[in-house]
Coordinates of C-alpha atoms and ligand atoms in Angstrom, one line a residue:
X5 CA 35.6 -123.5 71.7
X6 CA 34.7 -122.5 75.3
X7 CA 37.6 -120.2 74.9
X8 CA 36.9 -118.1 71.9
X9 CA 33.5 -117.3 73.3
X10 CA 34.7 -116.2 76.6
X11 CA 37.3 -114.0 74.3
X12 CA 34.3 -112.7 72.4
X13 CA 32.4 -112.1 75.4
X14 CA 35.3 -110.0 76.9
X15 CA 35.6 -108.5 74.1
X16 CA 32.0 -107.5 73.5
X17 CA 32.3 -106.6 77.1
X18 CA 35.4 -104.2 76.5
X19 CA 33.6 -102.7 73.6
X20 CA 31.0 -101.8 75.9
X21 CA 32.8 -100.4 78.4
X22 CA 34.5 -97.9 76.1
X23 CA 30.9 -97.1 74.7
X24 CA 30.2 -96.6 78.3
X25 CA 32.9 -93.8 78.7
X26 CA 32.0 -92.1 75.1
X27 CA 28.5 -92.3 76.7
X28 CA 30.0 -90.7 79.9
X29 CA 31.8 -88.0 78.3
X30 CA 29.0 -87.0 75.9
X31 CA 26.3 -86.8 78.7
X32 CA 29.1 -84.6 80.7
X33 CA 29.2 -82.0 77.5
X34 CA 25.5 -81.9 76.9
X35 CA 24.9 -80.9 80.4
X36 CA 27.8 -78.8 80.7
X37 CA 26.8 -76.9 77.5
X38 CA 22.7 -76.5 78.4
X39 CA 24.0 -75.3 82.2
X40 CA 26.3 -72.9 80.4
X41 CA 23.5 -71.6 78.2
X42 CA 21.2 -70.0 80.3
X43 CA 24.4 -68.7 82.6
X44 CA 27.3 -68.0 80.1
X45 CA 28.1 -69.8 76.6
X46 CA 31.8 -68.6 77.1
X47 CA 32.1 -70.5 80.4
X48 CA 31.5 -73.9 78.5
X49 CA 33.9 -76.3 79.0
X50 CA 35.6 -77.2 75.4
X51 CA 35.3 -72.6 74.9
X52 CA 37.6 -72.1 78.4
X53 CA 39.7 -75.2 77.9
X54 CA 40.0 -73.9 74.5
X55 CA 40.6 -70.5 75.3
X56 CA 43.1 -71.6 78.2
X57 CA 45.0 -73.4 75.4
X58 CA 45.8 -70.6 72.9
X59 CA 46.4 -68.3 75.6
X60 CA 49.1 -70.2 76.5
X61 CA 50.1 -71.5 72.9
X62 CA 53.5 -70.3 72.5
X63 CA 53.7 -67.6 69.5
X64 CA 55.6 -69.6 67.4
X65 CA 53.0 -72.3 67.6
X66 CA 49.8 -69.7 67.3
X67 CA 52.1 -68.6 64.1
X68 CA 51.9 -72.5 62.7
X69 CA 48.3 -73.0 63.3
X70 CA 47.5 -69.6 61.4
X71 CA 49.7 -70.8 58.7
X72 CA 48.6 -74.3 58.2
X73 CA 44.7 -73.9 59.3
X74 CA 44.5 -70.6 58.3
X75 CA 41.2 -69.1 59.9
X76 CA 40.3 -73.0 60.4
X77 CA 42.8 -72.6 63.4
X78 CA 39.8 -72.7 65.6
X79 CA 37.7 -75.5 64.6
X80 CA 40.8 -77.6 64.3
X81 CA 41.4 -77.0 68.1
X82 CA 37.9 -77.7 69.2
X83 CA 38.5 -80.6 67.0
X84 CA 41.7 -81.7 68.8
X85 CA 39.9 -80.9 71.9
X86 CA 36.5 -83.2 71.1
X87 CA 38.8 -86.3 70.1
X88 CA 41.2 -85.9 72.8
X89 CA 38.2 -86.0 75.2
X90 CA 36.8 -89.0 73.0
X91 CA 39.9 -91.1 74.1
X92 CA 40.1 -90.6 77.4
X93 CA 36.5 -91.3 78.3
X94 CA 37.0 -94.4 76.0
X95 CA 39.9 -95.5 78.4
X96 CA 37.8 -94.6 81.9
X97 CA 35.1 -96.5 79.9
X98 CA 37.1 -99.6 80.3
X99 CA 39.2 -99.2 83.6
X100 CA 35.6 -98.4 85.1
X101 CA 34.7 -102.2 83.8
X102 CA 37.3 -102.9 86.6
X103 CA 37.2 -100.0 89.4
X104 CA 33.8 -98.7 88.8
X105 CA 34.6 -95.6 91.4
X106 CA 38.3 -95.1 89.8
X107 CA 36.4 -94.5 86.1
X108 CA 33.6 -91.9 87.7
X109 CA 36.7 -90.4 89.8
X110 CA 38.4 -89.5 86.4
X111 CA 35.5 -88.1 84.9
X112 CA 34.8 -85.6 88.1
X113 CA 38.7 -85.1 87.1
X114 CA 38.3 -83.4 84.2
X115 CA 35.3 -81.4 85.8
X116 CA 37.7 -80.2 88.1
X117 CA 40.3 -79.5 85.4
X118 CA 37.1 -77.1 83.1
X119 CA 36.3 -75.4 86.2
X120 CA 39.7 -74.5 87.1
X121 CA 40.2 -73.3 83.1
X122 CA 37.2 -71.5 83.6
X123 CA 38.0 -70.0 86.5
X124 CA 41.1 -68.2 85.1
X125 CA 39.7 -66.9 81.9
X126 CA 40.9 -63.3 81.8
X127 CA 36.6 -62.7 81.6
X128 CA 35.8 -65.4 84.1
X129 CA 32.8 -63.3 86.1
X130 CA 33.2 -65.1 89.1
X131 CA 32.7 -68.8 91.1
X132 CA 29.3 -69.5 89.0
X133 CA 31.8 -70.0 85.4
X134 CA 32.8 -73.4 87.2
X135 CA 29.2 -74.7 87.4
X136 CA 29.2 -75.6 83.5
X137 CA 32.4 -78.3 84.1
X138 CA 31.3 -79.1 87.6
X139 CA 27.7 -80.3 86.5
X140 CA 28.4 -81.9 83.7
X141 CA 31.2 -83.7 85.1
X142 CA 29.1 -84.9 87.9
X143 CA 26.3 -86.5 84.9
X144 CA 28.7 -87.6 83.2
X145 CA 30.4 -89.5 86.0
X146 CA 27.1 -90.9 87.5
X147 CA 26.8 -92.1 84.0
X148 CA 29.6 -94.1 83.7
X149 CA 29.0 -95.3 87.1
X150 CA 25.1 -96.3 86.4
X151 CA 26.5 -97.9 82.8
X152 CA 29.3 -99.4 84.0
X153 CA 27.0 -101.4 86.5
X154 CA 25.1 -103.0 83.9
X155 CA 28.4 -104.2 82.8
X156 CA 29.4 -106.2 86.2
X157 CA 29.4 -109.6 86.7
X158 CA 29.0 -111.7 90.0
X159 CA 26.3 -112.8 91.5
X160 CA 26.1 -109.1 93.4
X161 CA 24.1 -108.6 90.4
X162 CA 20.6 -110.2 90.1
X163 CA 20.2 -108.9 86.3
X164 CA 22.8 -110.5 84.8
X165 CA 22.6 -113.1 81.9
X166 CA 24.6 -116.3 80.9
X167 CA 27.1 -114.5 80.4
X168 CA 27.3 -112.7 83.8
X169 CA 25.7 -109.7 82.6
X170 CA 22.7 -108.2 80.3
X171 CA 23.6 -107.0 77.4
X172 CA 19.5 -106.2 77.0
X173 CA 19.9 -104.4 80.2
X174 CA 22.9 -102.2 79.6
X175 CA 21.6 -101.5 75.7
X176 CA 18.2 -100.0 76.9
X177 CA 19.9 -98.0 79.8
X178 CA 22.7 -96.7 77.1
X179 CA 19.8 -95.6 75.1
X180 CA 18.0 -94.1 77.5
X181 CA 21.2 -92.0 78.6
X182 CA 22.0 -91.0 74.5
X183 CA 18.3 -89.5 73.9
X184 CA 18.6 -87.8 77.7
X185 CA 21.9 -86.5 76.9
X186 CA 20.9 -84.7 73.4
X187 CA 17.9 -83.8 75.1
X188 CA 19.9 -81.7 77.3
X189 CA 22.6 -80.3 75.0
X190 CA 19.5 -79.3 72.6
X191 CA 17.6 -77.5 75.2
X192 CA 20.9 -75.7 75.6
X193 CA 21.1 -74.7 72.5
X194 CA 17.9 -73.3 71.9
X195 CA 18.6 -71.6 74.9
X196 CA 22.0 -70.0 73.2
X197 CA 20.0 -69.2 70.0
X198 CA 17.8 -67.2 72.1
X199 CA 20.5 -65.5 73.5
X200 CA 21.9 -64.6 69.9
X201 CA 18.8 -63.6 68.5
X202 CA 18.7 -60.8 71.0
X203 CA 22.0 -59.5 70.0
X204 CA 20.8 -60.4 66.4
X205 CA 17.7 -58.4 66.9
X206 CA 19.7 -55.4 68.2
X207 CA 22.3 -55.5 65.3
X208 CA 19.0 -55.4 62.7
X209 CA 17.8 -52.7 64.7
X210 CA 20.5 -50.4 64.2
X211 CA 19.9 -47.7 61.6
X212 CA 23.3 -46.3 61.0
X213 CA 22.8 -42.2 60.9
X214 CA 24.6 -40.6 58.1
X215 CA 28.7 -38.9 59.0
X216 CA 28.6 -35.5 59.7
X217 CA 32.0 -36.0 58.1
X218 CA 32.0 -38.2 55.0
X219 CA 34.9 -40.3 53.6
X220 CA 36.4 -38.9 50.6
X221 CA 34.8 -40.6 47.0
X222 CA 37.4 -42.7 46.4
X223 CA 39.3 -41.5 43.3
X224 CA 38.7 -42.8 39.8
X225 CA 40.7 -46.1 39.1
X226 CA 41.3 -47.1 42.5
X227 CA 40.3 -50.6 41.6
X228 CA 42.7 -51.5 38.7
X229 CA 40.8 -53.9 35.8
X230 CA 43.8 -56.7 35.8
X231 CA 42.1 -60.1 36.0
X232 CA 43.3 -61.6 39.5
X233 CA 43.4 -58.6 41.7
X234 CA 42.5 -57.9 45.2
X235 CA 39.0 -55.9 45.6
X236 CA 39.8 -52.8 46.5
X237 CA 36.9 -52.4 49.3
X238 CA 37.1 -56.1 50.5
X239 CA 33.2 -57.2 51.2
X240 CA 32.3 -58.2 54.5
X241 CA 32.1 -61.7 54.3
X242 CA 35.6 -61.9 52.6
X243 CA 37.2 -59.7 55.3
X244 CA 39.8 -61.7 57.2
X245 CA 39.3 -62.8 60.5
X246 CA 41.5 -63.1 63.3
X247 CA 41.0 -63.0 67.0
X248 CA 41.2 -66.1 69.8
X249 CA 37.0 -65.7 70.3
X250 CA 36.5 -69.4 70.2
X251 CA 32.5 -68.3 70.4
X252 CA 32.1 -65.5 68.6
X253 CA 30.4 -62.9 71.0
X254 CA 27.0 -62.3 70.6
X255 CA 26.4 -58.4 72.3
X256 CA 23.5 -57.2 72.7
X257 CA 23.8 -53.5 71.6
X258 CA 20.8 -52.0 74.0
X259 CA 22.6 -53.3 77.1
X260 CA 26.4 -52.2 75.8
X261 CA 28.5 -49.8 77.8
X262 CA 31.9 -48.5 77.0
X263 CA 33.6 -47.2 80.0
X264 CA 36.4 -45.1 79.7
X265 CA 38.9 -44.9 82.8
X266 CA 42.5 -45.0 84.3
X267 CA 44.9 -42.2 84.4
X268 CA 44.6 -38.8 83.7
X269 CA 40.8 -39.7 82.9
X270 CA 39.6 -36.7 85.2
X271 CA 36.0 -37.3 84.0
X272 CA 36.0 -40.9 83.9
X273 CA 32.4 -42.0 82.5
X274 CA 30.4 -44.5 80.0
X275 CA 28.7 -44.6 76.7
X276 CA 25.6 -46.7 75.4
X277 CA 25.6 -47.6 72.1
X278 CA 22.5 -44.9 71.7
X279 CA 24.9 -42.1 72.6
X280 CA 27.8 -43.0 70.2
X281 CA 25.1 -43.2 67.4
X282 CA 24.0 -39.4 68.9
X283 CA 27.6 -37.6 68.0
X284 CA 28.9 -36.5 65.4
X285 CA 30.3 -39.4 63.3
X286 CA 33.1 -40.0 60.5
X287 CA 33.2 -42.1 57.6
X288 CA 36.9 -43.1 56.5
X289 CA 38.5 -45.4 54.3
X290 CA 40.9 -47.5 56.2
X291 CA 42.9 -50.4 55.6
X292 CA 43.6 -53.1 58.2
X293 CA 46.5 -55.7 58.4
X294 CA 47.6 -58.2 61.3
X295 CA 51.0 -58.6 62.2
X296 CA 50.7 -62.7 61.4
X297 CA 50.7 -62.1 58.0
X298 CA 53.4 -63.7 55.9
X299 CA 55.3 -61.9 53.5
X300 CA 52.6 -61.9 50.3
X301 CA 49.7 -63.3 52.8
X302 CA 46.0 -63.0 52.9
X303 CA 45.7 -61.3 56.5
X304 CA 44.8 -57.4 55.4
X305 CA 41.3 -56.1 54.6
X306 CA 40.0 -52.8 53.4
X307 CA 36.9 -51.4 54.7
X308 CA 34.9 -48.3 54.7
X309 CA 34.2 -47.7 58.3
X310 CA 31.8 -45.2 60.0
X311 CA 32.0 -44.0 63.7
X312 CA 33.2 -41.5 66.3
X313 CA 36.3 -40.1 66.8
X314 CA 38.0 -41.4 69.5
X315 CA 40.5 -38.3 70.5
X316 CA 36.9 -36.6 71.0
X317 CA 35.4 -39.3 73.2
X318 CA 39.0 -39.2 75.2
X319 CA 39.2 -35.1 75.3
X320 CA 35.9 -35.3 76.8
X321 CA 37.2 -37.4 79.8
X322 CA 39.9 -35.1 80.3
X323 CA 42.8 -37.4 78.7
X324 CA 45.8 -35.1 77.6
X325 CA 48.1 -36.3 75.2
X326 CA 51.5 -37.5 77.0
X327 CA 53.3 -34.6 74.2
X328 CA 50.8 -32.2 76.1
X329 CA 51.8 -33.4 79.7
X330 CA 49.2 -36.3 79.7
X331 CA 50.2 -38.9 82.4
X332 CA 49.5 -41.8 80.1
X333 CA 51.2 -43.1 77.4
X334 CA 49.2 -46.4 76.5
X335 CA 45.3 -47.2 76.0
X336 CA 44.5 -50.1 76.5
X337 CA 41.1 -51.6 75.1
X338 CA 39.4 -55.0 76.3
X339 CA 36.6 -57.0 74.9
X340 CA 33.5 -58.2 76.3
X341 CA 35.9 -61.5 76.1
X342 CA 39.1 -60.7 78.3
X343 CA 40.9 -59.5 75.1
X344 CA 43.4 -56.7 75.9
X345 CA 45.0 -54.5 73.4
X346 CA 47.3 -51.6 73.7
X347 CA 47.8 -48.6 71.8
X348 CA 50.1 -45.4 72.0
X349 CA 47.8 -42.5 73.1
X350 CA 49.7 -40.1 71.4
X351 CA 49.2 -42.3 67.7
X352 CA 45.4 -42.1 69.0
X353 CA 45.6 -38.3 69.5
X354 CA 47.6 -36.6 66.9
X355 CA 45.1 -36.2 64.5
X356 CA 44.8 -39.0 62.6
X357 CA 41.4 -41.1 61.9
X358 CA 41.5 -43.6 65.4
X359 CA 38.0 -44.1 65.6
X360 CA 35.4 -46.0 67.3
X361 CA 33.6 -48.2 64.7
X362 CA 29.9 -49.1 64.6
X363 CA 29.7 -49.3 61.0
X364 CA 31.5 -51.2 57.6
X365 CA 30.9 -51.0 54.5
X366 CA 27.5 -49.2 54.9
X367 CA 26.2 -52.0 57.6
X368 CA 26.2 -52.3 61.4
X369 CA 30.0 -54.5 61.9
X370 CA 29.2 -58.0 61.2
X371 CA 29.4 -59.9 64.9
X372 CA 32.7 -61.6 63.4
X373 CA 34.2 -58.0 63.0
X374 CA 33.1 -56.6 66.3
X375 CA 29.8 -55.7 67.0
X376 CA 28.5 -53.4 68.4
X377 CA 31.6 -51.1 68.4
X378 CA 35.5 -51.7 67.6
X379 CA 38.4 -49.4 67.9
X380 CA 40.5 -49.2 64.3
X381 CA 43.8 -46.8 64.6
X382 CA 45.3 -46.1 60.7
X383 CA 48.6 -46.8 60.6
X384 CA 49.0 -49.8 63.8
X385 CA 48.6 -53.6 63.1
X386 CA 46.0 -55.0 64.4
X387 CA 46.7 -56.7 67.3
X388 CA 47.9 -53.4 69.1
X389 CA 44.9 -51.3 68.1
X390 CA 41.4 -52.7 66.6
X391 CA 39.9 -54.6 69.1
X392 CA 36.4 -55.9 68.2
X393 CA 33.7 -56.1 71.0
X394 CA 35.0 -53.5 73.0
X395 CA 33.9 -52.8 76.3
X396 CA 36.6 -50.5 78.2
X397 CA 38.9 -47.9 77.6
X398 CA 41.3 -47.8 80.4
X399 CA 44.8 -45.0 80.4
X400 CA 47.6 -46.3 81.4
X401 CA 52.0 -46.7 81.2
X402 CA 53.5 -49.2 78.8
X403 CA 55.5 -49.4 81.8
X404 CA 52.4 -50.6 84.3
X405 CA 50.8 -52.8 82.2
X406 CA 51.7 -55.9 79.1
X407 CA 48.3 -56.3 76.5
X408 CA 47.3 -60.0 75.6
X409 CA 50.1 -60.6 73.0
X410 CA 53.2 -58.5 74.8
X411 CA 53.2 -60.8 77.3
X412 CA 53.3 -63.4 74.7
X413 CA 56.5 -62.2 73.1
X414 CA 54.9 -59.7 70.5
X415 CA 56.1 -55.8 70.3
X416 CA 54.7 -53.1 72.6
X417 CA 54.8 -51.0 70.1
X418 CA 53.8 -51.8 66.2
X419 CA 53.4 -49.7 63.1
X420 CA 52.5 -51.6 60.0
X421 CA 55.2 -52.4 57.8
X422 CA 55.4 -51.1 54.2
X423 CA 54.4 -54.2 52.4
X424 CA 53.3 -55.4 48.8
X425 CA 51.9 -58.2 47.5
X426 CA 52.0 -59.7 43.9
X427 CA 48.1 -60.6 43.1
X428 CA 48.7 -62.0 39.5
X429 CA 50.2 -64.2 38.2
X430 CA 49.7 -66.5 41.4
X431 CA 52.6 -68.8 42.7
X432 CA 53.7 -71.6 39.8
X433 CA 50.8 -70.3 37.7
X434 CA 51.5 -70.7 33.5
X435 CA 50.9 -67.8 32.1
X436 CA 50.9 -68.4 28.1
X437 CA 53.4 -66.3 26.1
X438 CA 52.9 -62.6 25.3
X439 CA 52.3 -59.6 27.4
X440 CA 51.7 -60.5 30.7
X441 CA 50.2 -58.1 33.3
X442 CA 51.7 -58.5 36.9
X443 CA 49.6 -56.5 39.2
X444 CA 49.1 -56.8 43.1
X445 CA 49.0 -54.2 46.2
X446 CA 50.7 -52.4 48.5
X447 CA 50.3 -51.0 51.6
X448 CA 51.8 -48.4 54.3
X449 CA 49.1 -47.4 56.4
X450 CA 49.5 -43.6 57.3
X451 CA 52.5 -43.3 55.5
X452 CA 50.5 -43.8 51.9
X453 CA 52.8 -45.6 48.8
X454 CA 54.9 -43.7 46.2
X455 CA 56.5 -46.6 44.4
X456 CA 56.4 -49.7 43.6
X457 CA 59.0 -51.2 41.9
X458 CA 59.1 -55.0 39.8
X459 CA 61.9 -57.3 38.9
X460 CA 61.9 -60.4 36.8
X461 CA 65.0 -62.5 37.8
X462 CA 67.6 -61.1 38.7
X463 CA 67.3 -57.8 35.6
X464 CA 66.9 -54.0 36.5
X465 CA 63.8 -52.7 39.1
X466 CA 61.2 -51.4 37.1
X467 CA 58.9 -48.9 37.6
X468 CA 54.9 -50.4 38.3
X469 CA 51.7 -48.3 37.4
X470 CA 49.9 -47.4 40.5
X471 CA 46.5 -46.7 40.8
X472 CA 45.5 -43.7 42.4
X473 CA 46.3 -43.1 46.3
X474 CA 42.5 -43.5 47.9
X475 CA 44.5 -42.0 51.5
X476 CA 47.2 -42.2 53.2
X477 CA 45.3 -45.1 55.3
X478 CA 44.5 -47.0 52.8
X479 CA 46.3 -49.4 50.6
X480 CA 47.6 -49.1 47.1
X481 CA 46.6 -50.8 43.8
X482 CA 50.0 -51.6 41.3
X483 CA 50.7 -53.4 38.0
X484 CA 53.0 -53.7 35.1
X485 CA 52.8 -55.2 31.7
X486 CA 55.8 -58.2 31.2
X487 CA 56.7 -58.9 28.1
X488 CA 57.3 -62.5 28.5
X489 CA 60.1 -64.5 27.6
X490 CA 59.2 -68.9 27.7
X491 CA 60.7 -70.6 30.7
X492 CA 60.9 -70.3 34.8
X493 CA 60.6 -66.7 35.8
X494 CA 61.2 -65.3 39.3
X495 CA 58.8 -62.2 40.0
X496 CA 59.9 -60.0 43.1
X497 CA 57.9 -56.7 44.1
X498 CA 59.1 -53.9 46.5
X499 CA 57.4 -50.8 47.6
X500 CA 58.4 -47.3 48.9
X501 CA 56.3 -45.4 51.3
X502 CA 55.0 -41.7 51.4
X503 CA 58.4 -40.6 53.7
X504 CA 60.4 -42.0 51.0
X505 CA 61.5 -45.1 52.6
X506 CA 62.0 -48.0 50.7
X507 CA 61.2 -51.5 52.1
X508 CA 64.0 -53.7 53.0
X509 CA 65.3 -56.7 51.3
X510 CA 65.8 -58.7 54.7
X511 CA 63.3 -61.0 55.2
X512 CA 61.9 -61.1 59.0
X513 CA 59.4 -63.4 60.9
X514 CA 56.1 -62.3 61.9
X515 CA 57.0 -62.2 65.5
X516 CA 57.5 -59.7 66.8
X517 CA 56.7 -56.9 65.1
X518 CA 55.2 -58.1 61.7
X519 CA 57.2 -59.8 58.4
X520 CA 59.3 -57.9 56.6
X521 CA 61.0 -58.6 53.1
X522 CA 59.9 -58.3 49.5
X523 CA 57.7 -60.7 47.7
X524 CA 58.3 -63.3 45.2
X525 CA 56.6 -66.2 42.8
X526 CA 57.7 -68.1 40.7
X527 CA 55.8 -69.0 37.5
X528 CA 56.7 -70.6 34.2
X529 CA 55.7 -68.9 30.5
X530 CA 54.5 -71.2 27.9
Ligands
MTE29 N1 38.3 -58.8 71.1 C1 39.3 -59.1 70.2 N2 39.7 -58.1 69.3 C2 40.6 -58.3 68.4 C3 41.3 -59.5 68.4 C4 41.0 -60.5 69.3 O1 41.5 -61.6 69.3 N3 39.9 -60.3 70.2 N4 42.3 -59.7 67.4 C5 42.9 -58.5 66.9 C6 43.8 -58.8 65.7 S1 45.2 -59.7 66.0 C7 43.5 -58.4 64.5 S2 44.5 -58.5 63.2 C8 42.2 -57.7 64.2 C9 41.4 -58.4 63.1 O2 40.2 -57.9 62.9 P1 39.2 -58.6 61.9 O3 39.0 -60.0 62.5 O4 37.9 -57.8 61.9 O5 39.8 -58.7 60.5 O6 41.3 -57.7 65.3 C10 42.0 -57.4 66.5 N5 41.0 -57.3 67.6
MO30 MO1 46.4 -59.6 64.1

């Protein structure tokens, strides 16, 4: 029997040493996090490893995790990123039952590896973002060190029970390190909930002033009555959301500037939030899409958004249009979080409704969407045009200078491509027989819809309804009433823009300029 207990007392002993190293890795988070608090959330270490990961997440990949976690692709990284740490500090856990120094050594490892991500986060704000990874790397590995301690045997230790070592001994000092540790991650996070109630208190604050210029009243029967079709204003909380903010920024609208800068800006200067609300402002309906979306995908929102014109704010600084001898042909706009995004000037200048948001849908922009101001351009996907939390406006060449996505494969340039999308009836849904109504959007932004054309099978195009054209900016309701016959039906959509160009058969990608094609589903009557 001797045997089987020393088994079970190495085992007990492993069992401990991975506890240990879970211990280890949680003290190193929960002091990481509550040092990052009071300094920067953003510079915490699972937010830059994070962020250092989808910034270098090929677009193929960023495409799949869209797809399959849909706007879940964050949590699922964090996630990934938890349980991967979980592992490895279960392994230094037990190698530290061996090489106590070797163990702490790989936990001031990863430290080194968070500070470095940290570091080199395009809004790292200098050597104090590595503090978060270094400190908590440094508890953690003391931890293990301390722990794994309790866990030696030899007569070096005085503690130690029949077995070599005291279980009592290591149990209390585990203890004592789990309450310490969520003592420190909680005093962290009151410390970030502080932080957000100030840019919480800000947002209720704001008392949006009415447009000098109003959007037009949306025509009557914008919003078609078919059972199963989009809203035509989306609400807030159902707006998509896409962006790589693994915290969502928390800006506190009192202390927001947006600078304006770069070339041809011969009187560079900035704004506070106060003085954007102090101009004149317009109210438009506008329709937003992101070039991820799939052919018949969820990505695009309609909002009615309030702000300031941007061509003003830009006119102001002296910024000529490159068709009136301006120097620059690209703006590019970055986020309080290192976001880039780059527009054509002249798409921002030639008359159309680029503005400066601080409103949706009668409210101050939700933080998810942006607040205290984002840029929106009708007419450009998303990614090349609306960037939320902005912070700077600098002028500039496509030539001098790649945004965020361009240098990760996606177009320079990107108009939205005429799209529609069949609402109802839904993928294999089974309708019962009779007079179906199939009914769905479409959208061109700036270019506006003129047509929208159904097939069933492989018969002749027919002509949809349309609901009325709100703007040119704004998308475009549809339907048509199918007299069914029983069986398997195929259901395809296509849509014509205002120029009179009708979308093309060919099905394209997402990357790199948005997917193309017409839209199907299959359903079966009966
Ligand atoms: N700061 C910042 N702005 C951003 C992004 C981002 O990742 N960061 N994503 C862009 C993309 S790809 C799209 S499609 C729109 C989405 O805006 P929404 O989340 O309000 O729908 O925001 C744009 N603005
Ligand atoms: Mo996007």
């Amino acid at each position: 029997m001797a045997h089987v207990s020393t088994f079970r007392t190495s085992f007990a002993r492993g069992a401990l040493g991975a506890v240990s190293g879970l211990l280890a890795g949680y003290t190193a988070l929960a002091v990481a996090e509550s040092v990052a608090s009071p300094l920067r959330p953003q510079a915490g270490p699972v937010t830059v490893v994070g962020g250092a990961a989808i910034d270098r997440t090929p677009a193929a990949v960023k495409d799949f995790a869209i797809r399959t976690f849909g706007e879940n692709d964050k949590l699922v990284l964090q996630l990934g990123i938890l349980t991967v740490l979980g592992l490895l500090g279960v392994v230094l856990g037990i190698v530290s039952l061996r090489h106590r120094r070797a163990g702490a050594a790989g936990v001031l490892l990863f430290g080194v590896i968070g500070a470095a991500a940290a570091l080199t986060r395009p809004d790292a704000q200098g050597p104090a973002d590595a503090l978060p990874s270094i400190a908590g790397a440094t508890a953690g590995a003391a931890i293990l060190y301390f722990l794994a301690g309790k866990l030696s045997t030899g007569p070096a230790f005085p503690e130690t029970g029949p077995d070599g070592w005291s279980r009592r001994g290591f149990l209390v000092a585990a203890s004592v390190t789990a309450v310490a540790a969520t003592g420190a991650g909680a005093a962290g996070r009151a410390l970030t909930g502080r932080r957000s109630r100030g840019a919480a208190a800000s947002r209720a604050a704001v008392e949006l002033p009415a447009p000098s210029s109003p959007a037009r009243p949306l025509p009557e029967g914008v919003q078609l009555k078919a059972a199963g079709i989009s809203a035509f204003t989306t609400p807030n909380k159902d707006f998509y959301r896409v962006d790589t903010a693994l915290a969502v920024p928390q800006v506190d609208a009192d202390t927001w500037r947006l600078r304006i800068r770069g070339t041809g800006v011969t009187r560079p200067r900035s704004y506070t939030f106060r003085e954007l609300l102090t101009r004149p402002l317009i109210e438009r309906d506008i329709t937003l899409t992101c070039v991820s979306n799939e052919v018949g995908g969820p990505y695009i929102g309609h909002a009615r958004w309030l702000g300031v014109r941007l061509a003003d704010l830009l006119r102001e600084c002296g910024v000529k249009p490159p068709s009136d001898g301006g120097k620059a042909d690209q703006l590019v706009a970055r986020s309080v979080d290192g976001m880039t995004l780059g527009s054509p000037v002249e798409d921002v200048m030639d008359g159309r409704d680029a503005i400066l948001a601080v409103g949706m849908n009668g409210e101050p922009l939700p933080f998810d969407h942006g607040f205290p101001v984002r840029m929106l351009v009708p007419g450009l996907y998303g990614y090349v045009s609306a960037c939320k939390w902005i912070e700077d406006i600098e002028l500039t060449t496509f030539d001098a200078y790649d945004a965020y996505w361009v240098k990760r494969t996606w177009a320079r340039r990107a108009p939205i491509k005429t799209q529609a999308r069949i609402d109802t009836p839904k993928p294999f849904a089974r309708p019962a027989a009779g007079t179906v109504t199939i009914a769905g959007v479409a959208w061109a932004q700036h270019r506006g819809i003129q047509r929208v054309e159904v097939r069933i099978d492989d018969g002749p195009w027919q002509d949809a309804d349309l609901a009325p054209q709100a703007t040119a900016d704004t998308w475009r309701q549809w339907s048509l009433p199918w007299k069914t016959t029983p069986g398997g039906h195929n259901l395809t959509v296509r849509a014509t823009d205002g120029t009179g160009t009708a979308q093309t058969e060919q099905r394209t990608r997402t990357v790199p300029d948005g997917a193309g094609g017409w839209h199907s589903v299959f359903v079966t009557v009966g």
